[in-house]
C-alpha cells in the first residue's frame, strides 16, 4: 500500500552526544503507507534516529522534511507538526491519576478542540477495536503491560496522525503480551498507516514491514525489502547481527 508520496525526507542527519557523533549523516525517504522497520544492536543509534523524526532529540546537523516542511527550521512551530505524528514508546506514558478514557480524550479535547462527547465516542470506538472498551473507566495500574501498550497506541490514533513512530514498543513487555501489541500494529499496517518501527521483533519486521533498515554505528549499513534483506544480507555487520538474533 506504499505510495510514491514522500511523507518524511531525511537529509544528511547528524547527532552529537558528549562530543561523540552517534548519527553520521543519515539520508532516507519514508513514503506514505510504508512500514519501515529499523533494527540494529543496542547503542547503534536507531532509537536516537527515530526520536529525531519528531524532534524529541534535536539533531546537530542536517534537515528533516515532514509533509514538505523543514521541521528543523527553528522558526516553525514543531508542536503543530507533532500533532500529526503519533509516538509510542517502550514505557506507556499514561497518566496514572486519569482513567483510560480520560487518557484517551485529553489530546483530542485540548489540541484538536473536540467536544467531550465527540472525543469520548471516538475513544470508546478505538478501545473497542483493541478489545479494551470494558476497561475505559479503569486506571492504568489496573491494566497489564500489554493492555497499557494497546491503550498507548489507540491514544496516539485518537489524534488522527499521518505517521506512527514506535520506539521498541514491545521490549518492556512480558513475552506472552508481545503478540497482542504486534497484532494491533499489523492491523494498522493493513489499513495503510505509515509506520516507522524500531524493533527487536524480527518476525514482525519480516512479515509486516515493506522495508527494513539496519543501523550500525550511526549509519544505514543496509536496507531493503524484507525477503531479500533477511535471506541475502550483504553487509558483514548485518550478517553477524542476524546470526545472533535469528
PDB file of C-alpha atoms in Angstrom:
ATOM      1  CA  UNK A   1       0.000   0.000   0.000  1.00  0.00           C
ATOM      2  CA  UNK A   2       3.068   2.235  -0.201  1.00  0.00           C
ATOM      3  CA  UNK A   3       2.574   5.253  -2.465  1.00  0.00           C
ATOM      4  CA  UNK A   4       5.164   7.440  -4.172  1.00  0.00           C
ATOM      5  CA  UNK A   5       4.258  10.388  -1.957  1.00  0.00           C
ATOM      6  CA  UNK A   6       7.185  11.194   0.335  1.00  0.00           C
ATOM      7  CA  UNK A   7       5.941  11.856   3.872  1.00  0.00           C
ATOM      8  CA  UNK A   8       9.311  12.272   5.608  1.00  0.00           C
ATOM      9  CA  UNK A   9      12.605  13.155   3.939  1.00  0.00           C
ATOM     10  CA  UNK A  10      15.804  12.998   5.981  1.00  0.00           C
ATOM     11  CA  UNK A  11      18.848  14.762   4.552  1.00  0.00           C
ATOM     12  CA  UNK A  12      22.368  14.210   5.948  1.00  0.00           C
ATOM     13  CA  UNK A  13      21.209  13.963   9.569  1.00  0.00           C
ATOM     14  CA  UNK A  14      23.890  14.097  12.267  1.00  0.00           C
ATOM     15  CA  UNK A  15      23.674  13.916  16.041  1.00  0.00           C
ATOM     16  CA  UNK A  16      26.411  14.517  18.604  1.00  0.00           C
ATOM     17  CA  UNK A  17      26.270  13.462  22.272  1.00  0.00           C
ATOM     18  CA  UNK A  18      29.027  14.468  24.680  1.00  0.00           C
ATOM     19  CA  UNK A  19      31.488  15.046  21.868  1.00  0.00           C
ATOM     20  CA  UNK A  20      30.642  11.734  20.168  1.00  0.00           C
ATOM     21  CA  UNK A  21      28.886  11.541  16.814  1.00  0.00           C
ATOM     22  CA  UNK A  22      26.090   8.980  17.173  1.00  0.00           C
ATOM     23  CA  UNK A  23      24.340   9.670  13.848  1.00  0.00           C
ATOM     24  CA  UNK A  24      26.715  10.130  10.957  1.00  0.00           C
ATOM     25  CA  UNK A  25      24.919  11.673   8.014  1.00  0.00           C
ATOM     26  CA  UNK A  26      21.733   9.620   7.595  1.00  0.00           C
ATOM     27  CA  UNK A  27      19.655  10.298   4.494  1.00  0.00           C
ATOM     28  CA  UNK A  28      16.433   8.476   3.607  1.00  0.00           C
ATOM     29  CA  UNK A  29      12.838   8.950   2.480  1.00  0.00           C
ATOM     30  CA  UNK A  30       9.741   7.460   4.110  1.00  0.00           C
ATOM     31  CA  UNK A  31       6.757   7.210   1.805  1.00  0.00           C
ATOM     32  CA  UNK A  32       3.074   7.399   2.644  1.00  0.00           C
ATOM     33  CA  UNK A  33       1.744   3.952   3.528  1.00  0.00           C
ATOM     34  CA  UNK A  34       5.195   2.492   4.105  1.00  0.00           C
ATOM     35  CA  UNK A  35       6.066   0.357   7.127  1.00  0.00           C
ATOM     36  CA  UNK A  36       9.749   0.901   7.854  1.00  0.00           C
ATOM     37  CA  UNK A  37      11.285  -1.444  10.431  1.00  0.00           C
ATOM     38  CA  UNK A  38      14.585  -0.272  11.914  1.00  0.00           C
ATOM     39  CA  UNK A  39      16.820  -2.898  13.505  1.00  0.00           C
ATOM     40  CA  UNK A  40      20.314  -2.877  14.987  1.00  0.00           C
ATOM     41  CA  UNK A  41      22.326  -3.603  18.095  1.00  0.00           C
ATOM     42  CA  UNK A  42      21.848  -1.620  21.301  1.00  0.00           C
ATOM     43  CA  UNK A  43      23.646   1.705  21.065  1.00  0.00           C
ATOM     44  CA  UNK A  44      23.686   1.723  17.258  1.00  0.00           C
ATOM     45  CA  UNK A  45      21.673   4.971  17.026  1.00  0.00           C
ATOM     46  CA  UNK A  46      18.342   3.540  15.878  1.00  0.00           C
ATOM     47  CA  UNK A  47      16.196   4.958  18.722  1.00  0.00           C
ATOM     48  CA  UNK A  48      18.044   8.283  18.519  1.00  0.00           C
ATOM     49  CA  UNK A  49      17.246   8.404  14.802  1.00  0.00           C
ATOM     50  CA  UNK A  50      13.566   7.690  15.442  1.00  0.00           C
ATOM     51  CA  UNK A  51      13.378  10.374  18.125  1.00  0.00           C
ATOM     52  CA  UNK A  52      14.858  12.988  15.793  1.00  0.00           C
ATOM     53  CA  UNK A  53      11.986  12.451  13.342  1.00  0.00           C
ATOM     54  CA  UNK A  54       9.661  14.492  15.562  1.00  0.00           C
ATOM     55  CA  UNK A  55      12.500  16.480  17.162  1.00  0.00           C
ATOM     56  CA  UNK A  56      12.259  14.826  20.577  1.00  0.00           C
ATOM     57  CA  UNK A  57      16.019  14.749  20.014  1.00  0.00           C
ATOM     58  CA  UNK A  58      17.380  17.876  18.324  1.00  0.00           C
ATOM     59  CA  UNK A  59      19.770  16.870  15.548  1.00  0.00           C
ATOM     60  CA  UNK A  60      23.183  18.530  15.394  1.00  0.00           C
ATOM     61  CA  UNK A  61      23.067  18.915  11.621  1.00  0.00           C
ATOM     62  CA  UNK A  62      21.061  18.086   8.507  1.00  0.00           C
ATOM     63  CA  UNK A  63      17.385  18.535   7.708  1.00  0.00           C
ATOM     64  CA  UNK A  64      14.118  16.676   8.267  1.00  0.00           C
ATOM     65  CA  UNK A  65      11.193  17.470   5.994  1.00  0.00           C
ATOM     66  CA  UNK A  66       7.746  16.358   7.156  1.00  0.00           C
ATOM     67  CA  UNK A  67       4.993  16.743   4.578  1.00  0.00           C
ATOM     68  CA  UNK A  68       7.213  19.203   2.733  1.00  0.00           C
ATOM     69  CA  UNK A  69       8.062  21.421   5.727  1.00  0.00           C
ATOM     70  CA  UNK A  70      11.596  21.601   7.096  1.00  0.00           C
ATOM     71  CA  UNK A  71      10.816  20.894  10.755  1.00  0.00           C
ATOM     72  CA  UNK A  72      14.460  21.513  11.715  1.00  0.00           C
ATOM     73  CA  UNK A  73      13.877  25.174  10.844  1.00  0.00           C
ATOM     74  CA  UNK A  74      13.856  26.987  14.205  1.00  0.00           C
ATOM     75  CA  UNK A  75      11.065  29.343  13.106  1.00  0.00           C
ATOM     76  CA  UNK A  76       8.382  26.653  12.705  1.00  0.00           C
ATOM     77  CA  UNK A  77       6.005  25.545  15.467  1.00  0.00           C
ATOM     78  CA  UNK A  78       7.084  21.935  15.959  1.00  0.00           C
ATOM     79  CA  UNK A  79       4.076  21.172  18.178  1.00  0.00           C
ATOM     80  CA  UNK A  80       1.700  21.677  15.248  1.00  0.00           C
ATOM     81  CA  UNK A  81       3.609  19.053  13.266  1.00  0.00           C
ATOM     82  CA  UNK A  82       3.955  16.692  16.236  1.00  0.00           C
ATOM     83  CA  UNK A  83       0.163  16.503  16.399  1.00  0.00           C
ATOM     84  CA  UNK A  84       0.299  14.646  13.090  1.00  0.00           C
ATOM     85  CA  UNK A  85       2.953  12.224  14.366  1.00  0.00           C
ATOM     86  CA  UNK A  86       1.773   9.582  16.803  1.00  0.00           C
ATOM     87  CA  UNK A  87       4.564   8.289  19.060  1.00  0.00           C
ATOM     88  CA  UNK A  88       4.552   5.095  21.110  1.00  0.00           C
ATOM     89  CA  UNK A  89       7.455   4.407  23.469  1.00  0.00           C
ATOM     90  CA  UNK A  90       8.735   1.393  25.412  1.00  0.00           C
ATOM     91  CA  UNK A  91       7.152   2.843  28.547  1.00  0.00           C
ATOM     92  CA  UNK A  92       3.487   3.578  28.131  1.00  0.00           C
ATOM     93  CA  UNK A  93       3.459   7.193  29.396  1.00  0.00           C
ATOM     94  CA  UNK A  94      -0.161   7.027  30.549  1.00  0.00           C
ATOM     95  CA  UNK A  95      -1.245   9.487  33.240  1.00  0.00           C
ATOM     96  CA  UNK A  96      -1.687   7.297  36.351  1.00  0.00           C
ATOM     97  CA  UNK A  97      -4.258   9.573  38.014  1.00  0.00           C
ATOM     98  CA  UNK A  98      -6.590   9.530  34.994  1.00  0.00           C
ATOM     99  CA  UNK A  99      -8.895   6.770  33.781  1.00  0.00           C
ATOM    100  CA  UNK A 100      -8.153   5.146  30.437  1.00  0.00           C
ATOM    101  CA  UNK A 101     -10.978   7.174  28.875  1.00  0.00           C
ATOM    102  CA  UNK A 102      -9.547  10.416  30.292  1.00  0.00           C
ATOM    103  CA  UNK A 103      -6.092   9.492  28.976  1.00  0.00           C
ATOM    104  CA  UNK A 104      -7.637   8.893  25.557  1.00  0.00           C
ATOM    105  CA  UNK A 105      -9.636  12.122  25.351  1.00  0.00           C
ATOM    106  CA  UNK A 106      -7.156  14.635  26.786  1.00  0.00           C
ATOM    107  CA  UNK A 107      -5.343  15.317  23.487  1.00  0.00           C
ATOM    108  CA  UNK A 108      -8.385  15.446  21.191  1.00  0.00           C
ATOM    109  CA  UNK A 109     -10.196  17.857  23.555  1.00  0.00           C
ATOM    110  CA  UNK A 110      -7.233  20.145  24.300  1.00  0.00           C
ATOM    111  CA  UNK A 111      -5.401  20.104  20.971  1.00  0.00           C
ATOM    112  CA  UNK A 112      -7.994  19.148  18.350  1.00  0.00           C
ATOM    113  CA  UNK A 113     -10.702  21.161  20.156  1.00  0.00           C
ATOM    114  CA  UNK A 114     -13.199  18.297  20.042  1.00  0.00           C
ATOM    115  CA  UNK A 115     -16.203  18.278  22.356  1.00  0.00           C
ATOM    116  CA  UNK A 116     -16.050  15.907  25.327  1.00  0.00           C
ATOM    117  CA  UNK A 117     -18.908  13.850  23.838  1.00  0.00           C
ATOM    118  CA  UNK A 118     -17.246  13.535  20.426  1.00  0.00           C
ATOM    119  CA  UNK A 119     -13.849  12.681  21.930  1.00  0.00           C
ATOM    120  CA  UNK A 120     -15.350  10.051  24.248  1.00  0.00           C
ATOM    121  CA  UNK A 121     -17.380   8.449  21.457  1.00  0.00           C
ATOM    122  CA  UNK A 122     -14.282   8.074  19.285  1.00  0.00           C
ATOM    123  CA  UNK A 123     -12.141   6.914  22.231  1.00  0.00           C
ATOM    124  CA  UNK A 124     -14.627   4.136  23.030  1.00  0.00           C
ATOM    125  CA  UNK A 125     -14.673   3.064  19.378  1.00  0.00           C
ATOM    126  CA  UNK A 126     -10.866   2.875  19.382  1.00  0.00           C
ATOM    127  CA  UNK A 127     -10.781   0.985  22.684  1.00  0.00           C
ATOM    128  CA  UNK A 128     -13.375  -1.420  21.323  1.00  0.00           C
ATOM    129  CA  UNK A 129     -11.147  -2.023  18.325  1.00  0.00           C
ATOM    130  CA  UNK A 130      -8.328  -3.285  20.566  1.00  0.00           C
ATOM    131  CA  UNK A 131     -10.664  -5.226  22.883  1.00  0.00           C
ATOM    132  CA  UNK A 132     -10.458  -2.794  25.804  1.00  0.00           C
ATOM    133  CA  UNK A 133     -13.761  -0.914  25.745  1.00  0.00           C
ATOM    134  CA  UNK A 134     -14.725  -2.564  29.050  1.00  0.00           C
ATOM    135  CA  UNK A 135     -11.600  -1.057  30.667  1.00  0.00           C
ATOM    136  CA  UNK A 136     -12.464   2.562  29.812  1.00  0.00           C
ATOM    137  CA  UNK A 137     -13.120   3.543  33.423  1.00  0.00           C
ATOM    138  CA  UNK A 138     -10.128   1.631  34.817  1.00  0.00           C
ATOM    139  CA  UNK A 139      -6.864   3.298  35.823  1.00  0.00           C
ATOM    140  CA  UNK A 140      -3.511   2.393  34.221  1.00  0.00           C
ATOM    141  CA  UNK A 141      -2.305   0.478  37.295  1.00  0.00           C
ATOM    142  CA  UNK A 142      -5.269  -1.898  36.851  1.00  0.00           C
ATOM    143  CA  UNK A 143      -4.091  -2.958  33.368  1.00  0.00           C
ATOM    144  CA  UNK A 144      -1.422  -5.411  32.237  1.00  0.00           C
ATOM    145  CA  UNK A 145       1.591  -4.159  30.300  1.00  0.00           C
ATOM    146  CA  UNK A 146       0.149  -5.386  27.010  1.00  0.00           C
ATOM    147  CA  UNK A 147      -3.156  -3.657  27.710  1.00  0.00           C
ATOM    148  CA  UNK A 148      -1.377  -0.392  28.581  1.00  0.00           C
ATOM    149  CA  UNK A 149       0.603  -0.511  25.355  1.00  0.00           C
ATOM    150  CA  UNK A 150      -2.561  -1.131  23.315  1.00  0.00           C
ATOM    151  CA  UNK A 151      -4.095   1.914  25.033  1.00  0.00           C
ATOM    152  CA  UNK A 152      -0.962   3.940  24.225  1.00  0.00           C
ATOM    153  CA  UNK A 153      -1.346   3.023  20.543  1.00  0.00           C
ATOM    154  CA  UNK A 154      -5.028   3.942  20.276  1.00  0.00           C
ATOM    155  CA  UNK A 155      -4.435   7.103  22.319  1.00  0.00           C
ATOM    156  CA  UNK A 156      -1.979   8.158  19.593  1.00  0.00           C
ATOM    157  CA  UNK A 157      -4.501   7.160  16.903  1.00  0.00           C
ATOM    158  CA  UNK A 158      -7.150   9.395  18.524  1.00  0.00           C
ATOM    159  CA  UNK A 159      -5.114  12.373  17.301  1.00  0.00           C
ATOM    160  CA  UNK A 160      -5.521  11.205  13.665  1.00  0.00           C
ATOM    161  CA  UNK A 161      -1.789  11.161  12.922  1.00  0.00           C
ATOM    162  CA  UNK A 162      -0.336  10.882   9.417  1.00  0.00           C
ATOM    163  CA  UNK A 163       2.518   8.692  10.666  1.00  0.00           C
ATOM    164  CA  UNK A 164       3.068   6.476  13.714  1.00  0.00           C
ATOM    165  CA  UNK A 165       6.530   6.259  15.300  1.00  0.00           C
ATOM    166  CA  UNK A 166       7.183   3.217  17.508  1.00  0.00           C
ATOM    167  CA  UNK A 167      10.289   3.060  19.705  1.00  0.00           C
ATOM    168  CA  UNK A 168      10.720  -0.618  20.665  1.00  0.00           C
ATOM    169  CA  UNK A 169       7.040  -0.853  21.676  1.00  0.00           C
ATOM    170  CA  UNK A 170       7.255  -4.448  22.919  1.00  0.00           C
ATOM    171  CA  UNK A 171      10.641  -4.517  24.653  1.00  0.00           C
ATOM    172  CA  UNK A 172       9.249  -3.704  28.125  1.00  0.00           C
ATOM    173  CA  UNK A 173       6.538  -6.379  27.881  1.00  0.00           C
ATOM    174  CA  UNK A 174       6.429  -9.916  29.185  1.00  0.00           C
ATOM    175  CA  UNK A 175       6.835 -12.343  26.254  1.00  0.00           C
ATOM    176  CA  UNK A 176       3.210 -13.536  26.361  1.00  0.00           C
ATOM    177  CA  UNK A 177       1.982  -9.938  25.944  1.00  0.00           C
ATOM    178  CA  UNK A 178       4.086  -9.106  22.887  1.00  0.00           C
ATOM    179  CA  UNK A 179       1.708 -10.770  20.420  1.00  0.00           C
ATOM    180  CA  UNK A 180      -1.343  -8.742  21.413  1.00  0.00           C
ATOM    181  CA  UNK A 181       0.523  -5.479  20.728  1.00  0.00           C
ATOM    182  CA  UNK A 182       2.035  -6.698  17.447  1.00  0.00           C
ATOM    183  CA  UNK A 183      -1.445  -7.767  16.299  1.00  0.00           C
ATOM    184  CA  UNK A 184      -2.681  -4.163  16.686  1.00  0.00           C
ATOM    185  CA  UNK A 185       0.327  -2.912  14.721  1.00  0.00           C
ATOM    186  CA  UNK A 186      -0.274  -5.465  11.960  1.00  0.00           C
ATOM    187  CA  UNK A 187      -3.865  -4.249  11.636  1.00  0.00           C
ATOM    188  CA  UNK A 188      -2.644  -0.660  11.319  1.00  0.00           C
ATOM    189  CA  UNK A 189      -0.218  -1.698   8.592  1.00  0.00           C
ATOM    190  CA  UNK A 190      -3.009  -3.460   6.685  1.00  0.00           C
ATOM    191  CA  UNK A 191      -5.063  -0.272   6.824  1.00  0.00           C
ATOM    192  CA  UNK A 192      -2.256   1.705   5.209  1.00  0.00           C
ATOM    193  CA  UNK A 193      -0.922   3.642   8.222  1.00  0.00           C
ATOM    194  CA  UNK A 194       2.587   4.952   7.634  1.00  0.00           C
ATOM    195  CA  UNK A 195       4.742   3.465  10.387  1.00  0.00           C
ATOM    196  CA  UNK A 196       8.371   3.715  11.475  1.00  0.00           C
ATOM    197  CA  UNK A 197       9.152   0.962  13.966  1.00  0.00           C
ATOM    198  CA  UNK A 198      12.381   0.455  15.920  1.00  0.00           C
ATOM    199  CA  UNK A 199      12.072  -3.189  16.904  1.00  0.00           C
ATOM    200  CA  UNK A 200      13.784  -6.348  18.120  1.00  0.00           C
ATOM    201  CA  UNK A 201      10.938  -8.449  16.714  1.00  0.00           C
ATOM    202  CA  UNK A 202      12.468  -9.911  13.563  1.00  0.00           C
ATOM    203  CA  UNK A 203       9.290 -11.849  12.759  1.00  0.00           C
ATOM    204  CA  UNK A 204       7.327  -8.597  12.664  1.00  0.00           C
ATOM    205  CA  UNK A 205       9.997  -6.926  10.515  1.00  0.00           C
ATOM    206  CA  UNK A 206       9.981  -9.836   8.065  1.00  0.00           C
ATOM    207  CA  UNK A 207       6.219 -10.244   7.917  1.00  0.00           C
ATOM    208  CA  UNK A 208       4.824  -6.703   8.153  1.00  0.00           C
ATOM    209  CA  UNK A 209       7.498  -4.214   7.055  1.00  0.00           C
ATOM    210  CA  UNK A 210       7.702  -3.015   3.472  1.00  0.00           C
ATOM    211  CA  UNK A 211      11.337  -2.033   4.086  1.00  0.00           C
ATOM    212  CA  UNK A 212      13.881  -2.998   6.735  1.00  0.00           C
ATOM    213  CA  UNK A 213      16.781  -0.722   7.700  1.00  0.00           C
ATOM    214  CA  UNK A 214      19.857  -1.869   9.625  1.00  0.00           C
ATOM    215  CA  UNK A 215      21.555   0.953  11.517  1.00  0.00           C
ATOM    216  CA  UNK A 216      25.061   0.264  12.764  1.00  0.00           C
ATOM    217  CA  UNK A 217      27.420   2.765  14.401  1.00  0.00           C
ATOM    218  CA  UNK A 218      25.259   5.705  13.351  1.00  0.00           C
ATOM    219  CA  UNK A 219      24.885   4.920   9.647  1.00  0.00           C
ATOM    220  CA  UNK A 220      22.426   2.983   7.486  1.00  0.00           C
ATOM    221  CA  UNK A 221      24.598  -0.063   6.863  1.00  0.00           C
ATOM    222  CA  UNK A 222      21.987  -1.864   4.739  1.00  0.00           C
ATOM    223  CA  UNK A 223      18.315  -1.595   3.828  1.00  0.00           C
ATOM    224  CA  UNK A 224      15.919  -3.377   1.538  1.00  0.00           C
ATOM    225  CA  UNK A 225      12.660  -5.255   1.217  1.00  0.00           C
ATOM    226  CA  UNK A 226      12.321  -7.935   3.907  1.00  0.00           C
ATOM    227  CA  UNK A 227      12.656 -11.114   1.851  1.00  0.00           C
ATOM    228  CA  UNK A 228      15.939 -10.076   0.253  1.00  0.00           C
ATOM    229  CA  UNK A 229      17.182  -8.333   3.396  1.00  0.00           C
ATOM    230  CA  UNK A 230      16.833 -11.366   5.651  1.00  0.00           C
ATOM    231  CA  UNK A 231      17.592 -14.085   3.089  1.00  0.00           C
ATOM    232  CA  UNK A 232      20.610 -12.495   1.396  1.00  0.00           C
ATOM    233  CA  UNK A 233      22.243  -9.886   3.672  1.00  0.00           C
ATOM    234  CA  UNK A 234      25.255  -8.249   2.045  1.00  0.00           C
ATOM    235  CA  UNK A 235      26.773  -6.183   4.843  1.00  0.00           C
ATOM    236  CA  UNK A 236      29.130  -8.152   7.099  1.00  0.00           C
ATOM    237  CA  UNK A 237      27.893  -6.454  10.283  1.00  0.00           C
ATOM    238  CA  UNK A 238      24.300  -7.262   9.312  1.00  0.00           C
ATOM    239  CA  UNK A 239      25.235 -10.905   8.705  1.00  0.00           C
ATOM    240  CA  UNK A 240      26.793 -11.088  12.177  1.00  0.00           C
ATOM    241  CA  UNK A 241      23.794  -9.356  13.771  1.00  0.00           C
ATOM    242  CA  UNK A 242      21.253 -11.666  12.105  1.00  0.00           C
ATOM    243  CA  UNK A 243      23.265 -14.747  13.052  1.00  0.00           C
ATOM    244  CA  UNK A 244      22.756 -13.789  16.709  1.00  0.00           C
ATOM    245  CA  UNK A 245      19.074 -12.824  16.615  1.00  0.00           C
ATOM    246  CA  UNK A 246      17.501 -15.261  14.132  1.00  0.00           C
TER     247      UNK A 246
END
